[in-house]
Coordinates of C-alpha atoms (C1' of nucleotides) in Angstrom, one line a residue:
Chain P
X581 CA 72.0 259.8 299.7
X582 CA 74.6 259.7 302.4
X583 CA 77.9 258.4 301.9
X584 CA 79.6 258.7 305.1
X585 CA 77.6 261.0 307.8
X586 CA 80.0 261.5 310.6
X587 CA 78.0 261.9 313.7
X588 CA 78.5 265.2 315.0
X589 CA 81.8 265.7 316.8
X590 CA 82.1 267.7 320.0
X591 CA 85.3 269.8 320.3
X592 CA 86.6 271.7 323.2
X593 CA 88.6 274.7 322.1
X594 CA 90.6 276.4 324.8
X595 CA 91.9 279.7 323.7
X596 CA 92.1 283.1 325.4
X597 CA 92.4 285.3 322.3
X598 CA 88.9 286.2 321.4
X599 CA 89.8 287.1 317.7
X600 CA 91.5 283.8 317.0
X601 CA 88.9 281.9 319.0
X602 CA 85.9 283.1 316.9
X603 CA 87.7 282.6 313.7
X604 CA 88.3 279.0 314.7
X605 CA 84.9 278.5 316.1
X606 CA 83.6 279.8 312.6
X607 CA 85.5 277.2 310.6
X608 CA 85.4 274.4 313.1
X609 CA 81.4 274.7 313.1
X610 CA 81.4 275.0 309.4
X611 CA 83.2 271.8 309.4
X612 CA 80.5 270.0 311.4
X613 CA 82.1 270.2 314.8
X614 CA 79.9 271.4 317.8
X615 CA 82.2 273.7 319.8
X616 CA 82.6 274.1 323.3
X617 CA 84.6 277.4 323.8
X618 CA 86.7 278.2 326.7
X619 CA 88.6 281.2 326.9
X620 CA 90.6 279.7 330.1
X621 CA 91.3 276.5 332.0
X622 CA 88.5 277.2 334.5
X623 CA 85.9 277.3 331.9
X624 CA 87.4 274.5 330.0
X625 CA 87.3 272.3 333.2
X626 CA 83.7 273.2 333.6
X627 CA 82.8 271.9 330.2
X628 CA 84.6 268.8 330.7
X629 CA 82.8 268.3 334.0
X630 CA 79.5 268.2 332.3
X631 CA 80.4 266.7 328.8
X632 CA 83.4 264.8 327.2
X633 CA 84.2 266.0 324.0
X634 CA 85.6 264.1 321.3
X635 CA 88.8 266.1 320.9
X636 CA 90.3 269.2 322.4
X637 CA 92.3 271.9 321.0
X638 CA 94.3 273.9 323.7
X639 CA 96.3 276.8 323.5
X640 CA 99.6 276.6 324.9
X641 CA 99.8 280.2 326.5
X642 CA 96.7 280.9 328.6
X643 CA 96.0 283.4 331.0
X644 CA 95.3 281.5 334.1
X645 CA 97.0 278.1 334.0
X646 CA 99.4 277.2 331.3
X647 CA 97.9 275.0 328.6
X648 CA 100.5 272.4 329.1
X649 CA 99.3 272.3 332.6
X650 CA 95.9 271.5 331.4
X651 CA 97.0 268.8 329.3
X652 CA 98.8 267.1 332.2
X653 CA 95.6 267.3 334.3
X654 CA 93.7 265.8 331.4
X655 CA 96.3 263.0 331.3
X656 CA 96.0 262.4 334.8
X657 CA 92.3 262.1 335.1
X658 CA 90.8 258.7 334.2
X659 CA 87.8 260.2 332.6
X660 CA 90.0 262.5 330.2
X661 CA 93.0 260.1 329.6
X662 CA 92.0 259.2 326.4
X663 CA 91.0 262.3 325.0
X664 CA 92.8 263.4 322.0
X665 CA 94.3 266.8 322.2
X666 CA 95.9 269.1 319.8
X667 CA 98.3 271.7 321.1
X668 CA 98.2 275.2 319.7
X669 CA 101.5 277.3 320.1
X670 CA 103.0 280.3 319.0
X671 CA 106.6 278.9 319.7
X672 CA 108.1 276.9 317.1
X673 CA 110.6 275.7 319.8
X674 CA 111.5 272.1 319.5
X675 CA 111.8 271.6 323.1
X676 CA 108.2 272.6 323.5
X677 CA 107.0 270.4 320.8
X678 CA 108.9 267.4 322.7
X679 CA 107.4 268.5 326.0
X680 CA 103.9 268.8 324.5
X681 CA 104.1 265.3 323.0
X682 CA 105.6 263.8 326.1
X683 CA 102.7 265.4 328.0
X684 CA 100.4 263.5 325.7
X685 CA 99.3 265.7 323.2
X686 CA 98.5 263.8 320.0
X687 CA 99.5 266.6 317.8
X688 CA 100.5 270.2 317.8
X689 CA 100.1 273.1 315.6
X690 CA 102.3 276.3 315.4
X691 CA 101.0 279.8 315.0
X692 CA 100.5 281.2 312.5
X693 CA 98.5 278.5 310.9
X694 CA 95.7 278.3 308.6
X695 CA 92.2 277.1 309.9
X696 CA 92.5 274.5 307.1
X697 CA 95.8 273.1 308.6
X698 CA 94.3 272.8 312.1
X699 CA 91.3 271.1 310.6
X700 CA 93.5 268.7 308.8
X701 CA 95.4 268.0 312.1
X702 CA 92.2 267.4 314.0
X703 CA 90.9 265.1 311.4
X704 CA 94.0 263.2 311.4
X705 CA 94.1 262.8 315.0
X706 CA 90.5 261.5 315.4
X707 CA 91.2 259.2 312.4
X708 CA 94.1 257.9 314.2
X709 CA 92.2 257.4 317.5
X710 CA 89.3 256.0 315.8
X711 CA 90.6 252.4 315.6
X712 CA 90.3 252.2 319.5
X713 CA 87.0 253.3 320.7
X714 CA 87.3 253.2 324.4
X715 CA 84.0 254.8 324.6
X716 CA 81.1 252.6 323.4
X717 CA 79.5 249.9 325.8
X718 CA 81.1 246.5 325.2
X719 CA 79.5 243.1 325.7
X720 CA 80.9 239.6 326.2
X721 CA 79.6 236.3 327.6
X722 CA 76.6 238.1 329.1
X723 CA 78.6 240.9 330.6
X724 CA 77.9 244.3 329.5
X725 CA 80.4 247.2 330.4
X726 CA 79.4 250.7 330.5
X727 CA 82.4 252.9 330.4
X728 CA 80.7 256.1 330.9
X729 CA 79.8 254.9 334.5
X730 CA 82.4 252.3 335.1
X731 CA 79.9 249.7 335.6
X732 CA 79.4 246.0 334.5
X733 CA 75.9 244.7 334.0
X734 CA 74.5 241.3 334.0
X735 CA 70.7 240.7 333.5
X736 CA 69.9 243.9 335.1
X737 CA 72.1 243.6 338.0
X738 CA 75.0 246.1 338.1
X739 CA 78.4 246.5 339.8
X740 CA 80.6 249.5 339.9
X741 CA 84.3 248.9 339.5
X742 CA 87.1 250.8 340.5
X743 CA 88.9 252.8 337.6
X744 CA 91.8 250.0 337.2
X745 CA 89.5 247.1 337.7
X746 CA 87.4 248.5 334.9
X747 CA 90.3 248.9 332.5
X748 CA 91.5 245.6 333.2
X749 CA 88.0 243.9 332.7
X750 CA 87.6 246.2 329.5
X751 CA 91.0 244.9 328.3
X752 CA 90.0 241.3 329.0
X753 CA 86.4 241.6 327.3
X754 CA 87.9 243.2 324.3
X755 CA 90.7 240.6 324.0
X756 CA 88.8 237.5 325.3
X757 CA 89.9 233.9 325.4
X758 CA 93.5 234.5 324.9
X759 CA 96.0 234.1 327.9
X760 CA 97.7 237.3 328.9
X761 CA 100.8 237.3 331.1
X762 CA 101.3 239.8 333.7
X763 CA 103.6 241.8 331.8
X764 CA 101.5 242.1 328.9
X765 CA 98.6 243.3 331.1
X766 CA 100.8 245.9 332.7
X767 CA 101.7 247.2 329.1
X768 CA 98.2 247.3 327.8
X769 CA 96.1 248.1 330.9
X770 CA 98.6 250.2 332.8
X771 CA 100.8 251.5 330.1
X772 CA 104.1 250.6 329.2
X773 CA 105.4 253.1 331.1
X774 CA 104.5 252.1 334.3
X775 CA 106.8 250.5 336.7
X776 CA 105.0 248.2 338.6
X777 CA 105.6 244.8 340.3
X778 CA 103.9 241.9 338.3
X779 CA 102.4 240.8 341.2
X780 CA 100.3 243.7 341.6
X781 CA 98.4 242.4 338.4
X782 CA 97.2 239.4 340.7
X783 CA 96.0 241.8 343.4
X784 CA 93.8 243.8 340.7
X785 CA 92.7 240.4 339.2
X786 CA 91.5 239.4 342.8
X787 CA 89.8 242.8 343.2
X788 CA 88.0 242.4 339.7
X789 CA 87.0 238.9 340.5
X790 CA 85.6 240.1 343.9
X791 CA 83.6 242.8 342.3
X792 CA 82.2 240.3 339.8
X793 CA 81.3 237.9 342.4
X794 CA 77.9 239.5 343.0
X795 CA 77.1 238.8 339.5
X796 CA 78.4 235.4 339.7
X797 CA 80.7 236.1 336.8
X798 CA 83.9 235.9 338.9
X799 CA 84.7 232.5 337.3
X800 CA 85.0 234.1 333.8
X801 CA 88.5 235.1 334.7
X802 CA 90.6 232.2 334.5
X803 CA 94.2 231.6 336.0
X804 CA 96.6 230.0 333.7
X805 CA 99.3 229.0 335.9
X806 CA 102.7 229.9 334.8
X807 CA 101.4 231.9 332.0
X808 CA 98.9 234.6 333.1
X809 CA 95.1 235.2 333.1
X810 CA 92.4 235.2 330.4
X811 CA 88.7 235.8 330.2
X812 CA 86.4 233.2 328.8
X813 CA 82.8 232.9 328.2
X814 CA 81.4 230.1 330.4
X815 CA 77.9 229.0 331.1
X816 CA 77.1 231.3 334.3
X817 CA 74.9 230.3 337.2
X818 CA 71.8 232.2 337.2
X819 CA 71.6 235.4 339.3
Chain W
X472 CA 115.0 222.2 340.1
X473 CA 114.9 224.7 336.9
X474 CA 111.9 225.4 335.1
X475 CA 112.6 228.1 332.5
X476 CA 109.4 229.1 330.9
X477 CA 111.0 231.7 328.8
X478 CA 114.1 230.8 326.8
X479 CA 117.0 232.9 328.2
X480 CA 117.7 236.1 326.8
X481 CA 121.1 237.5 326.0
X482 CA 121.6 241.1 326.9
X483 CA 124.8 243.2 325.9
X484 CA 125.4 245.8 328.7
X485 CA 127.7 248.7 327.7
X486 CA 128.5 250.6 330.7
X487 CA 131.8 252.1 331.7
X488 CA 131.0 252.6 335.5
X489 CA 131.9 249.4 337.3
X490 CA 129.7 250.1 340.2
X491 CA 126.6 250.6 338.2
X492 CA 127.7 247.7 335.8
X493 CA 127.7 245.3 338.5
X494 CA 124.6 246.3 340.1
X495 CA 122.8 246.2 336.8
X496 CA 124.4 242.6 336.2
X497 CA 123.2 241.5 339.3
X498 CA 119.6 242.5 338.7
X499 CA 119.6 241.4 335.2
X500 CA 121.1 238.0 335.9
X501 CA 118.4 237.5 338.6
X502 CA 115.8 238.4 335.9
X503 CA 117.2 235.6 334.1
X504 CA 119.1 237.4 331.3
X505 CA 122.6 236.2 330.1
X506 CA 124.7 239.2 330.5
X507 CA 127.6 240.2 328.1
X508 CA 129.4 242.9 330.0
X509 CA 131.3 245.6 328.0
X510 CA 133.0 248.6 329.8
X511 CA 133.6 250.3 326.4
X512 CA 132.5 250.3 322.8
X513 CA 135.6 248.1 321.8
X514 CA 134.6 245.4 324.0
X515 CA 131.0 245.7 323.0
X516 CA 131.9 245.3 319.3
X517 CA 134.0 242.1 320.0
X518 CA 131.0 240.7 321.9
X519 CA 128.8 241.6 319.0
X520 CA 131.3 240.1 316.8
X521 CA 130.8 236.7 318.1
X522 CA 127.4 236.9 319.4
X523 CA 124.3 238.6 318.6
X524 CA 122.3 239.3 321.7
X525 CA 118.7 239.8 322.1
X526 CA 118.8 243.3 323.2
X527 CA 121.5 246.0 324.3
X528 CA 121.4 248.4 327.0
X529 CA 124.2 251.1 326.1
X530 CA 125.3 254.0 328.3
X531 CA 125.3 257.4 326.7
X532 CA 128.4 258.6 327.7
X533 CA 131.4 256.2 327.3
X534 CA 135.1 256.5 327.5
X535 CA 136.3 255.8 324.1
X536 CA 133.5 256.4 321.9
X537 CA 130.1 258.2 322.7
X538 CA 127.3 255.5 323.3
X539 CA 125.3 257.2 320.7
X540 CA 127.9 256.7 318.2
X541 CA 127.7 253.1 318.9
X542 CA 124.0 253.0 318.4
X543 CA 124.4 254.7 315.1
X544 CA 127.0 252.2 314.1
X545 CA 124.6 249.3 315.2
X546 CA 121.9 250.7 313.0
X547 CA 124.4 251.0 310.0
X548 CA 125.2 247.3 310.1
X549 CA 122.8 244.8 308.7
X550 CA 123.5 242.3 311.1
X551 CA 122.6 244.5 314.1
X552 CA 120.1 246.8 312.5
X553 CA 117.2 244.9 314.3
X554 CA 118.9 244.9 317.6
X555 CA 116.7 246.3 320.3
X556 CA 118.5 249.0 322.1
X557 CA 117.8 250.9 325.2
X558 CA 120.0 254.0 325.9
X559 CA 121.1 254.8 329.3
X560 CA 121.9 258.5 330.3
X561 CA 122.7 260.9 332.8
X562 CA 121.4 263.9 330.8
X563 CA 117.8 264.5 331.2
X564 CA 118.0 266.7 328.2
X565 CA 115.3 266.4 325.9
X566 CA 117.3 267.2 322.9
X567 CA 119.3 264.0 323.7
X568 CA 116.4 262.0 324.1
X569 CA 115.1 263.1 320.8
X570 CA 118.4 262.3 319.4
X571 CA 118.4 258.9 320.8
X572 CA 115.1 258.1 319.6
X573 CA 115.8 259.4 316.2
X574 CA 119.2 257.5 316.2
X575 CA 117.2 254.3 316.5
X576 CA 117.1 253.6 320.3
X577 CA 114.0 251.8 321.2
X578 CA 113.8 253.3 324.4
X579 CA 115.9 255.3 326.8
X580 CA 116.2 255.6 330.8
X581 CA 117.4 258.7 332.5
X582 CA 119.8 258.2 335.5
X583 CA 119.2 258.1 338.3
X584 CA 116.9 255.1 337.6
X585 CA 115.9 251.9 339.5
X586 CA 117.1 248.6 338.2
X587 CA 113.3 247.7 338.3
X588 CA 112.6 250.6 335.9
X589 CA 115.2 249.5 333.7
X590 CA 114.2 245.9 333.7
X591 CA 110.6 247.3 332.9
X592 CA 111.8 249.1 330.0
X593 CA 113.8 246.2 328.8
X594 CA 110.9 243.8 328.9
X595 CA 108.6 246.5 327.1
X596 CA 111.0 246.8 324.2
X597 CA 111.4 243.1 324.0
X598 CA 107.9 242.4 323.9
X599 CA 107.2 245.1 321.3
X600 CA 109.8 243.6 319.3
X601 CA 108.7 240.2 319.5
X602 CA 105.0 240.3 319.2
X603 CA 104.3 236.7 320.0
X604 CA 106.0 233.3 319.2
X605 CA 102.5 232.7 318.1
X606 CA 102.3 229.1 319.4
X607 CA 99.9 227.7 317.3
X608 CA 97.4 224.9 318.1
X609 CA 98.8 221.4 317.0
X610 CA 96.5 218.4 316.1
X611 CA 97.3 214.8 316.0
X612 CA 95.1 211.7 315.7
X613 CA 92.0 213.4 317.0
X614 CA 93.7 215.4 319.8
X615 CA 94.1 219.1 319.6
X616 CA 96.7 220.9 321.7
X617 CA 96.3 224.7 322.4
X618 CA 99.4 225.8 324.0
X619 CA 98.1 229.2 324.8
X620 CA 96.0 227.6 327.5
X621 CA 97.9 224.5 328.0
X622 CA 94.8 222.2 327.2
X623 CA 94.1 219.3 324.9
X624 CA 90.8 218.9 323.2
X625 CA 89.0 216.2 321.8
X626 CA 85.8 216.4 320.4
X627 CA 84.9 219.6 322.3
X628 CA 85.9 217.8 325.7
X629 CA 89.0 219.6 327.3
X630 CA 91.7 218.5 329.5
X631 CA 94.1 221.0 331.2
X632 CA 97.7 219.9 331.6
X633 CA 100.6 220.7 333.9
X634 CA 103.5 222.5 332.1
X635 CA 105.5 219.4 332.0
X636 CA 102.9 217.1 330.8
X637 CA 101.9 219.5 328.1
X638 CA 105.5 219.9 326.9
X639 CA 105.8 216.2 326.8
X640 CA 102.5 215.8 324.8
X641 CA 103.4 218.6 322.5
X642 CA 106.8 216.8 321.8
X643 CA 105.0 213.6 321.2
X644 CA 102.4 215.1 318.8
X645 CA 105.1 217.0 316.9
X646 CA 107.1 213.7 316.5
X647 CA 104.6 211.1 316.3
X648 CA 104.9 207.3 315.6
X649 CA 108.6 207.0 316.5
X650 CA 109.9 205.7 319.8
X651 CA 111.8 208.0 322.0
X652 CA 113.9 206.7 324.8
X653 CA 114.2 208.4 328.1
X654 CA 117.3 210.3 327.5
X655 CA 116.1 211.5 324.3
X656 CA 112.9 212.9 325.9
X657 CA 114.7 214.3 328.7
X658 CA 116.9 216.3 326.1
X659 CA 114.2 217.6 324.2
X660 CA 111.6 218.2 326.7
X661 CA 113.6 219.0 329.7
X662 CA 116.6 220.4 328.0
X663 CA 120.0 219.1 327.8
X664 CA 121.0 220.8 330.9
X665 CA 118.5 219.3 332.9
X666 CA 120.0 216.9 335.6
X667 CA 117.2 214.5 336.2
X668 CA 116.7 210.6 336.6
X669 CA 115.5 208.9 333.7
X670 CA 112.9 207.2 335.8
X671 CA 111.2 210.8 336.2
X672 CA 110.1 210.4 332.5
X673 CA 108.0 207.4 333.6
X674 CA 106.4 209.3 336.1
X675 CA 105.5 212.1 333.7
X676 CA 104.2 209.8 331.2
X677 CA 101.9 208.5 333.9
X678 CA 100.8 211.6 334.7
X679 CA 100.2 212.5 331.2
X680 CA 98.1 209.3 330.6
X681 CA 96.2 210.1 333.7
X682 CA 95.3 213.4 332.4
X683 CA 94.4 212.1 329.0
X684 CA 92.2 209.3 330.4
X685 CA 89.1 211.5 330.7
X686 CA 89.6 211.8 327.0
X687 CA 89.8 208.1 326.5
X688 CA 93.0 209.1 324.7
X689 CA 95.6 207.7 327.3
X690 CA 96.0 204.7 325.1
X691 CA 97.7 206.7 322.5
X692 CA 100.9 206.9 324.5
X693 CA 102.5 203.6 324.2
X694 CA 105.3 201.8 326.2
X695 CA 108.1 200.2 324.0
X696 CA 109.5 197.7 326.5
X697 CA 113.1 198.3 326.7
X698 CA 113.3 201.3 324.5
X699 CA 111.0 204.1 325.5
X700 CA 107.7 205.5 324.5
X701 CA 105.9 207.0 321.6
X702 CA 102.5 208.3 320.3
X703 CA 100.4 206.5 318.1
X704 CA 97.2 207.5 316.1
X705 CA 94.9 204.6 317.0
X706 CA 91.2 204.3 316.9
X707 CA 89.9 205.7 320.2
X708 CA 86.7 205.0 322.0
X709 CA 84.0 207.4 321.6
X710 CA 83.7 209.6 324.3
Chain V
dC1478 C1' 92.7 270.2 356.5
dG1479 C1' 90.3 265.5 357.6
dC1480 C1' 87.5 261.5 355.3
dC1481 C1' 87.2 258.2 351.9
dT1482 C1' 88.7 255.9 347.5
dT1483 C1' 92.1 253.9 345.0
dT1484 C1' 96.5 251.5 344.5
dG1485 C1' 100.8 249.3 344.7
dT1486 C1' 103.5 246.2 348.0
dC1487 C1' 104.0 243.0 351.3
dA1488 C1' 104.1 238.8 354.2
dC1489 C1' 101.8 234.6 354.8
dA1490 C1' 98.4 230.8 353.4
dA1491 C1' 97.0 227.8 349.8
dA1492 C1' 97.5 225.3 345.7
dA1493 C1' 100.0 223.4 341.9
dC1494 C1' 104.0 221.1 340.3
dT1495 C1' 108.0 218.2 340.5
dG1496 C1' 111.8 214.9 341.0
dT1497 C1' 112.6 210.7 343.7
dC1498 C1' 111.5 206.7 346.1
dA1499 C1' 110.0 202.3 347.8
dT1500 C1' 106.9 199.2 346.2
dC1501 C1' 104.0 196.5 343.2
dT1502 C1' 102.8 194.3 338.6
dC1503 C1' 103.6 192.1 334.5
dC1504 C1' 106.3 190.3 330.8
dT1505 C1' 110.4 187.4 329.5
dT1506 C1' 113.4 183.7 329.8
dC1507 C1' 115.2 179.7 331.3
Chain C
dG298 C1' 106.5 178.4 337.2
dA299 C1' 110.6 180.9 339.2
dA300 C1' 113.7 184.5 338.9
dG301 C1' 114.7 188.8 337.0
dG302 C1' 114.1 192.9 335.0
dA303 C1' 111.3 197.0 333.3
dG304 C1' 107.4 199.6 334.0
dA305 C1' 103.4 201.3 336.6
dT306 C1' 101.8 203.4 341.0
dG307 C1' 101.3 205.9 345.1
dA308 C1' 103.2 208.6 348.4
dC309 C1' 106.3 212.5 349.6
dA310 C1' 108.9 216.6 350.6
dG311 C1' 110.7 220.4 348.4
dT312 C1' 109.7 224.3 345.1
dT313 C1' 107.4 227.7 342.7
dT314 C1' 103.2 230.1 341.8
dT315 C1' 98.7 232.2 343.2
dG316 C1' 95.4 233.8 346.2
dT317 C1' 94.5 236.7 350.5
dG318 C1' 94.2 240.2 353.8
dA319 C1' 96.1 244.2 355.6
dC320 C1' 98.6 248.5 355.1
dA321 C1' 100.3 252.8 354.1
dA322 C1' 100.9 256.5 350.5
dA323 C1' 98.6 259.6 347.3
dG324 C1' 94.6 262.1 345.4
dG325 C1' 90.1 263.7 345.3
dC326 C1' 86.7 266.2 347.8
dG327 C1' 84.2 268.7 350.5

DNA sequence: CGCCTTTGTCACAAAACTGTCATCTCCTTC
DNA sequence: GAAGGAGATGACAGTTTTGTGACAAAGGCG
């Protein structure tokens, strides 16, 4: 009987030291991970290009580009922005830790470390990330969002959205009916560290509506004057 | 005319540089904050003594006592422990940031910064602190008010109200049966600082009735000649 | 490098709200 | 039933909020 069979997780391991790498691969695979090995950033990017892992473990010091740089690149790309990252470092310096965490690392492990410790951190990060699965397709009021392709579907018809449009719609769909004011949307869709005019939200809402028009679903995004916007399930015209 | 959707927030600004201070005051007040200015910690403490603000913005470097010290003091006092604090600092040193956040600052902004950035941080902090006033739905005599969307519902049918109409109905519903004269309504619905003709109340009552007509509920708002208005639960016609 | 997409801002048009009036109705009272 | 007074109406002009279309800057990608 299966109590809790976790689906196999894919893990990207970016580490140049072959010895450490194979040691980790051993443990990681034994722990049920499918490991993508990358001795350098170039290889890592190739992997990422073809397959989005569930988590990445990145060595701080790498031969070609600093691991921290890779981290920043990941955070800069829409596809990898949500990717959980655990940094691996030989330095115990606090400054690095801060920089790493600020750069968006979810945790970091200092060498020397036991594989068990790394594993524990990885699991903790995955667990923490779990509650907000940005990945799976979402459906609401006849719409279906496909995060992989940034596409909305309705009765077969498809519309591709821009990155921000998609995140916005995704947020609405996962928090339906309620009214969200512009500030809240900036916080939750753009991130609370984005310093953006509130009116920009209007523009993006408009773009989203425009994109939804071909699906005759633009009416789902309602304006609540003086308050904000909300998505609501309404009877839609047939396509 | 003044429509203040959000209640005015009070903000304590502790900053010794007069130039920066007045610049910030300008922006903060324009953003709707009531600003308590303090060039030093002593003044700040005096303010705090007589009035607890909604948030404090504190400069890291101050003439008398370091801002960080003030922060620590705030955190040690029961009354101010929960006060949201945004630190303002010229130093970009990470160590300081860490210390500030550990000291209990809710966020911190590095100089030079744009007033807009500061404003965004302040709003984010306030939002984080005060999740939602949670304006729950209210019901009375078959009507159901949904503050979130500014709509009244009756047996499924919905009517969207204007902001003032909604506030007015909301007031009636939460203070039913009794008669309210125009002055009282102006006070409680418009705010006691509103400088408005009493007759204006009539107009809004009418607009409210108009909006309620489709729900056949306009009869609930009664006119009491020579006294004012009141809402009553009466048997309503079926829809 | 140029080409193209994505984005944040603007400036201006469109729509929604508001507070006041002038006028019209209806109720009271004599 | 005429005169007053109190409310109800419909129209307005002034503001505030949104919707739009255009643009330029920033990246991504050959």
